RNA sequence: GCCCGGGUGGCGAAACCGGUAGACGCAAGGGACUUAAAAUCCCUUGGGGGGCAACCCCCAUGCAGGUUCGAAUCCUGCCCCGGGCACCA
């Protein structure tokens, strides 16, 4: 036993408790924000503190980000890795309603529980900069941002429809409507209700939000989703004159088909409907409009249903043909896209085709395939125009441009770009959010709350339940909302809606470095030093809304001169989703896996590594716990190698104590491993990085006789120390302990990341594959760097190869240096 | 319907630029150690076939074609799974 010191078994519980204590005492995770030489901002999406606590999906996400942060730190960066809680919002509020507790008491408990669990995972979080969106010290600045947008003319109050459940007597988010029915009352149809709400004019930034995407180092999938969400399309606005003197403007991506426009359709809410409707059509048009208005917003948009609509009795003039075409209204035309009106070209649009057939409208073909004929509707872009006057024979794209400039001469057309992106409605008729800092005065109109009066505190009312009034619970509290107008001092009324949770999370990354300040949202100097975020990791479920909104807010603050950059996240990577039995984890499915028991049984390090070993980080995977023992076995092996490398009690260490000089082969393997792990961690390929380290440790144990259980097996410390450093991001407590056992007094996180030497990475002998006619026939172990001639000579000397050549002459040789030679006969 | 991913052993996966398919791990089977078990260690493990043997051959990456000396990887068509959008004119 005297030759095997430090060979106590690996005890994760003891090791992890010890190092978490040490990190806390030494403030290992705290960063000197002002003094940092090489700042690196490593951000992970902050969680909403659910009552259930952390589940393995959260842990998977955080650990992947933490590994990246720790890796950067070992590369010599001053890594700032903060975390906080997205604690306002409907999720939290609904849960509070369900368990009938006040969110103001409940949510802080959840946060405390979350924080406790997070600490157990061993993340490198700098808790001195925690942010909670429900903290008045935070939401004061959320309200301030609202005021900034308001001042910039980017916040606007207007009427807009919302989903309303007559049973819950409350406004529902679109996600709470399922097929037209309330998610909580499956027998109750959700209806539309029109309320005055606040909007942020994000559509003004559509082009920039789209254009900048090209410059960002983001996951491809995320960029695609953003681009699709913005939904840019190019087309033209065409003008159809009407008898009432105000023309109908339609947006189309196919101006080439205007000769086939045999009718016009307005959205039922279109402002011209009233004026255009003929006397004898009034009743029917009114009835139709009412029917549409009573539908919920979601099922109105479900496509492929039967088309409905009514004729207004009026006609408009097709600007190309000069013909009078009937004006209809139909709910398949949406007021919020384009101009809320379309030209109906049934021959070349599937929806128009369906509509025309339903109501017996004329279908006139104006584009046909080059081969002639073609089945309708014909929507392809390749073809030629027919029945289109002097444009006949042109291909659609060319014809479209020509038609637009021809019509433009008469002021009947102009090219136009459209976006699908809608303005951001930030009003919530709810309790659990920051009150929107506006005071409504009968004389002055909406007046912003003066900055020095912020925050507008959310009052701790007990009756926070929404009710039939359709307005925020705050609207029941006159003692709160009755205030003098800040401008004229007359009695006025506070805005009683709160803002959307997405506004809370749209700027939280700006706050982390500046949590110490109460007189500014973010300190200019610290912000310049630490932002934009270097790497942001989060789920693709936020690929659209959260990432879009935070980009928008950042751009606005930049334009107001408050930020020196306009994109918040330099690099974004979406992690995959951890599912269980093929389905997303959710409480209702009952397949939520909680990390606590695994951490208790195996330790945080084993669990962390296991999650990362499950599959590619950016793909996620199905959680099963069968393989977790494999990770533990690996760590046990490393532990024993460290024991064999550590200083023997009372003796010298390393070579002097019996470890022979490292052989070239194992050194090569080590340097190959260093290269592989370094490159893999850089790209978040954690699963293969772990595999590479396993491979190396297996080889090392083999080479030193440890595998065979040779008790005297000794290991040169320089053969294992780099592995400990590389393991540190993945299994930080374990690595600290091993590092200490190797005789280091300082934390492993003060160590330098190992470097590989190109000369050592290259093997002296390589295995080269010999193919005959593309089929593998032999493998040769040869010195590296053989020329084609040398290699062919050796291949020809191989009886196995000759057998397949069968004496035939070689027609061609394919040669890949140090890899392969293919003899074609 | 449209837009992204993805489909490889019993299982999770690897193969980064078209160049040895299945690294690494799990599970399983056999063996060593042990009074026994656990732990640990060693061997085997895609399918089929041949050989006393070191070994050798054929088939195999969702399906069908194609390009290439050579395809999991590129191209065309199709099937299935996951995600996003969804009457966006």
CSV table of N, CA and C (backbone and C1' of nucleotides) in Angstrom, one decimal, chain A residues 233 252-253 300-301 305 307 332 334 337 342 351 420 614 616 624 630 633 676 687 694-695 698 701 707 767 769 771 775 777 779 804 814 822, chain B residues 3-4 6 11-16 19-21 23-27 40-42 56-59 69-70 82-89:
chain,number,residue,atom,x,y,z
A,233,UNK,N,-41.3,40.2,-48.1
A,233,UNK,CA,-41.6,39.8,-49.5
A,233,UNK,C,-41.7,41.1,-50.3
A,252,UNK,N,-49.7,43.0,-53.8
A,252,UNK,CA,-49.5,41.7,-54.4
A,252,UNK,C,-48.1,41.4,-54.7
A,253,UNK,N,-47.7,40.1,-54.7
A,253,UNK,CA,-46.4,39.7,-55.1
A,253,UNK,C,-46.4,39.3,-56.5
A,300,UNK,N,-59.7,32.0,-36.6
A,300,UNK,CA,-59.9,32.9,-37.8
A,300,UNK,C,-58.8,32.6,-38.8
A,301,UNK,N,-57.6,32.3,-38.2
A,301,UNK,CA,-56.4,32.2,-39.0
A,301,UNK,C,-56.1,30.7,-39.4
A,305,UNK,N,-59.8,26.1,-44.4
A,305,UNK,CA,-61.2,25.8,-44.1
A,305,UNK,C,-62.0,26.4,-45.3
A,307,UNK,N,-64.0,28.7,-47.6
A,307,UNK,CA,-64.0,30.2,-47.7
A,307,UNK,C,-65.4,30.8,-47.5
A,332,UNK,N,-60.7,35.7,-45.2
A,332,UNK,CA,-59.4,35.1,-45.5
A,332,UNK,C,-58.4,36.3,-45.9
A,334,UNK,N,-56.6,39.4,-44.4
A,334,UNK,CA,-56.3,39.9,-43.0
A,334,UNK,C,-56.0,41.4,-43.0
A,337,UNK,N,-52.2,42.6,-42.5
A,337,UNK,CA,-51.1,42.4,-43.5
A,337,UNK,C,-51.4,43.2,-44.8
A,342,UNK,N,-57.0,42.7,-51.2
A,342,UNK,CA,-56.3,42.0,-52.2
A,342,UNK,C,-57.0,42.1,-53.6
A,351,UNK,N,-56.0,30.3,-53.0
A,351,UNK,CA,-57.1,30.8,-52.2
A,351,UNK,C,-58.1,31.5,-53.0
A,420,UNK,N,-44.0,40.3,-42.6
A,420,UNK,CA,-45.1,39.7,-41.8
A,420,UNK,C,-45.0,40.1,-40.4
A,614,UNK,N,-24.8,12.4,-23.7
A,614,UNK,CA,-26.0,11.8,-24.2
A,614,UNK,C,-26.1,12.0,-25.7
A,616,UNK,N,-25.2,15.1,-29.2
A,616,UNK,CA,-24.7,16.4,-29.6
A,616,UNK,C,-25.5,17.5,-28.8
A,624,UNK,N,-32.4,9.1,-20.8
A,624,UNK,CA,-32.5,7.8,-20.1
A,624,UNK,C,-31.3,7.7,-19.2
A,630,UNK,N,-21.3,4.6,-16.8
A,630,UNK,CA,-20.2,4.6,-17.7
A,630,UNK,C,-19.3,5.8,-17.4
A,633,UNK,N,-17.6,5.3,-14.1
A,633,UNK,CA,-16.4,4.4,-14.3
A,633,UNK,C,-15.2,5.2,-14.8
A,676,UNK,N,-8.0,17.6,-30.2
A,676,UNK,CA,-9.4,17.2,-30.5
A,676,UNK,C,-10.4,17.9,-29.4
A,687,UNK,N,-20.0,15.9,-26.5
A,687,UNK,CA,-20.0,14.4,-26.5
A,687,UNK,C,-18.7,13.8,-27.0
A,694,UNK,N,-11.8,9.8,-22.9
A,694,UNK,CA,-12.0,8.4,-22.5
A,694,UNK,C,-11.0,7.5,-23.3
A,695,UNK,N,-10.9,7.8,-24.5
A,695,UNK,CA,-10.0,7.0,-25.4
A,695,UNK,C,-8.5,7.2,-24.9
A,698,UNK,N,-8.0,5.4,-21.5
A,698,UNK,CA,-7.8,4.0,-21.8
A,698,UNK,C,-6.5,3.6,-22.3
A,701,UNK,N,-3.8,4.0,-19.5
A,701,UNK,CA,-3.8,2.9,-18.5
A,701,UNK,C,-3.2,1.7,-19.2
A,707,UNK,N,-4.1,-0.6,-16.3
A,707,UNK,CA,-5.4,-1.3,-16.7
A,707,UNK,C,-5.3,-2.8,-16.2
A,767,UNK,N,-1.4,4.1,-41.0
A,767,UNK,CA,-2.0,2.9,-41.7
A,767,UNK,C,-2.6,3.5,-43.0
A,769,UNK,N,-4.6,2.7,-46.5
A,769,UNK,CA,-5.6,1.7,-47.1
A,769,UNK,C,-5.3,1.5,-48.6
A,771,UNK,N,-6.9,0.2,-52.0
A,771,UNK,CA,-8.1,-0.2,-52.7
A,771,UNK,C,-7.7,-0.7,-54.1
A,775,UNK,N,-12.4,-0.8,-54.0
A,775,UNK,CA,-12.8,-1.7,-52.9
A,775,UNK,C,-11.6,-2.0,-52.0
A,777,UNK,N,-8.8,-3.6,-50.1
A,777,UNK,CA,-8.2,-4.9,-50.2
A,777,UNK,C,-7.1,-5.1,-49.3
A,779,UNK,N,-4.5,-3.2,-45.9
A,779,UNK,CA,-4.0,-2.0,-45.1
A,779,UNK,C,-2.5,-2.2,-44.9
A,804,UNK,N,-5.9,-9.4,-56.3
A,804,UNK,CA,-7.0,-8.7,-57.0
A,804,UNK,C,-6.6,-8.0,-58.2
A,814,UNK,N,-5.2,6.6,-57.7
A,814,UNK,CA,-5.7,7.7,-56.8
A,814,UNK,C,-4.9,7.6,-55.6
A,822,UNK,N,-5.6,4.1,-54.3
A,822,UNK,CA,-6.6,3.3,-55.0
A,822,UNK,C,-6.1,2.9,-56.4
B,3,C,P,-40.3,24.7,-49.1
B,3,C,O5',-39.7,25.3,-47.8
B,3,C,C5',-39.4,26.7,-47.7
B,3,C,C4',-38.9,27.1,-46.3
B,3,C,C3',-37.8,26.1,-45.8
B,3,C,O3',-36.6,26.3,-46.4
B,3,C,C1',-39.4,26.4,-44.1
B,4,C,P,-35.4,25.2,-46.3
B,4,C,O5',-34.8,25.5,-45.0
B,4,C,C5',-34.3,24.4,-44.2
B,4,C,C4',-34.2,24.8,-42.8
B,4,C,C3',-33.5,23.7,-42.0
B,4,C,O3',-32.1,23.8,-42.0
B,4,C,C1',-35.6,24.2,-41.0
B,6,G,P,-29.1,17.8,-39.9
B,6,G,O5',-29.9,16.5,-39.6
B,6,G,C5',-29.7,15.9,-38.3
B,6,G,C4',-30.8,14.9,-38.0
B,6,G,C3',-30.8,13.6,-38.8
B,6,G,O3',-29.8,12.7,-38.3
B,6,G,C1',-33.0,14.4,-38.6
B,11,C,P,-31.3,-0.8,-32.0
B,11,C,O5',-31.0,-0.1,-30.6
B,11,C,C5',-32.1,0.3,-29.8
B,11,C,C4',-31.6,1.1,-28.6
B,11,C,C3',-30.8,2.3,-29.0
B,11,C,O3',-31.7,3.4,-29.2
B,11,C,C1',-29.5,1.1,-27.4
B,12,G,P,-31.2,4.5,-30.2
B,12,G,O5',-30.1,5.4,-29.4
B,12,G,C5',-30.6,6.1,-28.2
B,12,G,C4',-29.5,6.9,-27.6
B,12,G,C3',-28.7,7.7,-28.6
B,12,G,O3',-29.3,8.9,-28.9
B,12,G,C1',-27.2,6.5,-27.2
B,13,A,P,-29.1,9.6,-30.3
B,13,A,O5',-27.5,10.0,-30.1
B,13,A,C5',-26.6,10.0,-31.2
B,13,A,C4',-25.3,9.7,-30.7
B,13,A,C3',-24.2,9.9,-31.7
B,13,A,O3',-23.7,11.3,-31.6
B,13,A,C1',-24.0,7.7,-30.9
B,14,A,P,-23.2,12.0,-32.8
B,14,A,O5',-21.9,11.3,-33.2
B,14,A,C5',-20.7,11.4,-32.4
B,14,A,C4',-19.5,10.6,-33.0
B,14,A,C3',-19.1,11.0,-34.4
B,14,A,O3',-18.4,12.2,-34.4
B,14,A,C1',-19.0,8.7,-34.1
B,15,A,P,-18.5,13.2,-35.6
B,15,A,O5',-17.8,12.3,-36.8
B,15,A,C5',-16.4,12.1,-36.7
B,15,A,C4',-16.1,11.1,-37.9
B,15,A,C3',-16.5,11.6,-39.2
B,15,A,O3',-15.6,12.5,-39.8
B,15,A,C1',-17.1,9.3,-38.9
B,16,C,P,-16.1,13.5,-40.9
B,16,C,O5',-16.8,14.7,-40.1
B,16,C,C5',-17.6,15.7,-40.7
B,16,C,C4',-17.0,17.1,-40.6
B,16,C,C3',-15.8,17.3,-41.5
B,16,C,O3',-15.8,18.6,-42.0
B,16,C,C1',-15.1,17.6,-39.2
B,19,G,P,-14.4,11.8,-46.9
B,19,G,O5',-13.6,10.5,-47.1
B,19,G,C5',-14.3,9.3,-47.4
B,19,G,C4',-13.3,8.1,-47.6
B,19,G,C3',-12.1,8.2,-46.6
B,19,G,O3',-11.7,6.9,-46.3
B,19,G,C1',-11.3,8.3,-48.8
B,20,U,P,-12.4,6.3,-45.0
B,20,U,O5',-11.6,4.9,-45.0
B,20,U,C5',-11.8,3.9,-46.0
B,20,U,C4',-11.8,2.6,-45.4
B,20,U,C3',-12.8,2.4,-44.3
B,20,U,O3',-13.3,1.1,-44.4
B,20,U,C1',-10.7,2.0,-43.4
B,21,A,P,-14.6,0.8,-45.2
B,21,A,O5',-15.8,1.5,-44.3
B,21,A,C5',-16.0,0.9,-43.0
B,21,A,C4',-16.5,2.0,-42.1
B,21,A,C3',-16.8,1.6,-40.7
B,21,A,O3',-15.6,1.6,-39.9
B,21,A,C1',-18.6,2.8,-41.6
B,23,A,P,-16.8,1.1,-32.8
B,23,A,O5',-15.6,1.9,-32.1
B,23,A,C5',-14.4,2.1,-32.8
B,23,A,C4',-13.9,3.5,-32.5
B,23,A,C3',-14.0,3.9,-31.0
B,23,A,O3',-12.9,3.5,-30.3
B,23,A,C1',-14.8,5.6,-32.4
B,24,C,P,-13.1,2.7,-28.9
B,24,C,O5',-13.9,3.7,-28.1
B,24,C,C5',-13.3,4.9,-27.5
B,24,C,C4',-14.4,5.8,-26.8
B,24,C,C3',-15.3,5.0,-25.9
B,24,C,O3',-14.7,4.8,-24.6
B,24,C,C1',-16.6,6.4,-27.3
B,25,G,P,-15.0,3.5,-23.8
B,25,G,O5',-16.5,3.6,-23.5
B,25,G,C5',-17.0,4.5,-22.4
B,25,G,C4',-18.5,4.6,-22.5
B,25,G,C3',-19.3,3.4,-22.2
B,25,G,O3',-19.3,3.1,-20.8
B,25,G,C1',-20.2,4.6,-24.0
B,26,C,P,-19.7,1.7,-20.3
B,26,C,O5',-21.2,1.5,-20.6
B,26,C,C5',-22.1,2.3,-19.9
B,26,C,C4',-23.5,2.0,-20.5
B,26,C,C3',-24.0,0.6,-20.3
B,26,C,O3',-24.5,0.3,-19.0
B,26,C,C1',-24.5,1.5,-22.5
B,27,A,P,-24.2,-1.1,-18.4
B,27,A,O5',-25.2,-2.0,-19.4
B,27,A,C5',-26.6,-1.9,-19.3
B,27,A,C4',-27.2,-2.7,-20.4
B,27,A,C3',-26.8,-4.2,-20.4
B,27,A,O3',-27.6,-5.0,-19.5
B,27,A,C1',-26.6,-3.3,-22.6
B,40,U,P,-16.9,-1.5,-11.7
B,40,U,O5',-15.5,-2.0,-11.7
B,40,U,C5',-14.4,-1.3,-11.1
B,40,U,C4',-13.1,-2.2,-11.0
B,40,U,C3',-12.7,-2.7,-12.4
B,40,U,O3',-11.9,-1.8,-13.1
B,40,U,C1',-12.7,-4.4,-10.8
B,41,C,P,-12.1,-1.8,-14.7
B,41,C,O5',-11.2,-3.0,-15.1
B,41,C,C5',-9.8,-3.1,-14.8
B,41,C,C4',-9.2,-4.4,-15.1
B,41,C,C3',-9.5,-5.0,-16.5
B,41,C,O3',-8.7,-4.5,-17.5
B,41,C,C1',-10.0,-6.6,-14.9
B,42,C,P,-9.2,-4.3,-19.0
B,42,C,O5',-9.1,-5.8,-19.5
B,42,C,C5',-7.9,-6.4,-19.6
B,42,C,C4',-8.1,-7.8,-20.1
B,42,C,C3',-9.0,-8.0,-21.3
B,42,C,O3',-8.2,-7.7,-22.5
B,42,C,C1',-9.7,-9.5,-19.7
B,56,C,P,-7.6,-10.4,-43.4
B,56,C,O5',-8.4,-11.2,-44.5
B,56,C,C5',-7.7,-11.8,-45.6
B,56,C,C4',-8.7,-12.8,-46.3
B,56,C,C3',-10.0,-12.1,-46.8
B,56,C,O3',-9.8,-11.3,-47.9
B,56,C,C1',-10.5,-14.2,-45.8
B,57,C,P,-10.7,-10.0,-48.1
B,57,C,O5',-12.1,-10.7,-48.7
B,57,C,C5',-12.1,-11.4,-49.9
B,57,C,C4',-13.4,-12.1,-50.1
B,57,C,C3',-14.6,-11.2,-50.0
B,57,C,O3',-14.8,-10.6,-51.3
B,57,C,C1',-15.0,-13.1,-48.7
B,58,C,P,-15.5,-9.2,-51.3
B,58,C,O5',-17.0,-9.5,-51.1
B,58,C,C5',-17.7,-10.3,-52.1
B,58,C,C4',-19.1,-10.6,-51.5
B,58,C,C3',-20.0,-9.4,-51.1
B,58,C,O3',-20.6,-8.8,-52.2
B,58,C,C1',-20.0,-11.1,-49.5
B,59,C,P,-20.9,-7.2,-52.1
B,59,C,O5',-22.0,-7.1,-51.0
B,59,C,C5',-23.3,-7.7,-51.3
B,59,C,C4',-24.2,-7.6,-50.0
B,59,C,C3',-24.4,-6.2,-49.4
B,59,C,O3',-25.3,-5.5,-50.1
B,59,C,C1',-24.0,-7.8,-47.7
B,69,C,P,-14.5,8.2,-62.5
B,69,C,O5',-14.1,7.0,-61.5
B,69,C,C5',-13.7,5.8,-62.0
B,69,C,C4',-13.2,5.0,-60.9
B,69,C,C3',-14.0,5.0,-59.6
B,69,C,O3',-15.1,4.0,-59.7
B,69,C,C1',-11.8,5.4,-59.0
B,70,G,P,-16.5,4.4,-59.1
B,70,G,O5',-16.2,4.6,-57.6
B,70,G,C5',-16.0,3.5,-56.8
B,70,G,C4',-15.6,3.9,-55.4
B,70,G,C3',-16.6,4.8,-54.7
B,70,G,O3',-17.6,3.9,-54.1
B,70,G,C1',-14.5,5.7,-54.4
B,82,G,P,-43.3,12.9,-34.5
B,82,G,O5',-42.2,14.0,-34.2
B,82,G,C5',-41.3,13.9,-33.0
B,82,G,C4',-40.3,14.9,-33.0
B,82,G,C3',-40.8,16.4,-33.1
B,82,G,O3',-41.3,16.9,-31.9
B,82,G,C1',-39.0,16.1,-34.6
B,83,G,P,-42.5,18.0,-32.0
B,83,G,O5',-41.7,19.3,-32.5
B,83,G,C5',-40.8,19.9,-31.7
B,83,G,C4',-40.1,21.0,-32.4
B,83,G,C3',-41.0,22.1,-33.0
B,83,G,O3',-41.3,23.0,-32.0
B,83,G,C1',-39.4,21.5,-34.6
B,84,G,P,-42.7,23.9,-32.2
B,84,G,O5',-42.4,24.9,-33.3
B,84,G,C5',-41.4,25.9,-33.1
B,84,G,C4',-41.2,26.7,-34.3
B,84,G,C3',-42.4,27.4,-35.0
B,84,G,O3',-42.7,28.6,-34.3
B,84,G,C1',-41.2,26.2,-36.6
B,85,C,P,-44.3,29.0,-34.3
B,85,C,O5',-44.6,29.3,-35.8
B,85,C,C5',-44.0,30.5,-36.4
B,85,C,C4',-44.3,30.5,-37.8
B,85,C,C3',-45.8,30.5,-38.2
B,85,C,O3',-46.4,31.8,-38.0
B,85,C,C1',-44.8,29.0,-39.6
B,86,A,P,-47.9,31.9,-37.3
B,86,A,O5',-48.8,31.2,-38.5
B,86,A,C5',-48.9,31.9,-39.8
B,86,A,C4',-49.3,30.9,-40.8
B,86,A,C3',-50.8,30.5,-40.8
B,86,A,O3',-51.5,31.6,-41.3
B,86,A,C1',-49.5,28.6,-41.2
B,87,C,P,-53.1,31.5,-41.4
B,87,C,O5',-53.3,31.8,-42.9
B,87,C,C5',-52.8,30.9,-43.9
B,87,C,C4',-53.4,31.2,-45.2
B,87,C,C3',-53.4,32.7,-45.5
B,87,C,O3',-53.1,32.9,-46.9
B,87,C,C1',-55.6,31.9,-45.6
B,88,C,P,-51.5,32.8,-47.3
B,88,C,O5',-50.9,34.2,-46.9
B,88,C,C5',-51.3,35.4,-47.5
B,88,C,C4',-50.2,36.4,-47.3
B,88,C,C3',-48.8,35.9,-47.3
B,88,C,O3',-48.0,37.0,-47.8
B,88,C,C1',-49.2,36.7,-45.2
B,89,A,P,-47.1,36.7,-49.0
B,89,A,O5',-48.1,36.6,-50.3
B,89,A,C5',-48.4,37.8,-51.0
B,89,A,C4',-49.7,37.6,-51.7
B,89,A,C3',-50.3,38.8,-52.3
B,89,A,O3',-49.7,39.0,-53.6
B,89,A,C1',-52.0,37.8,-51.0
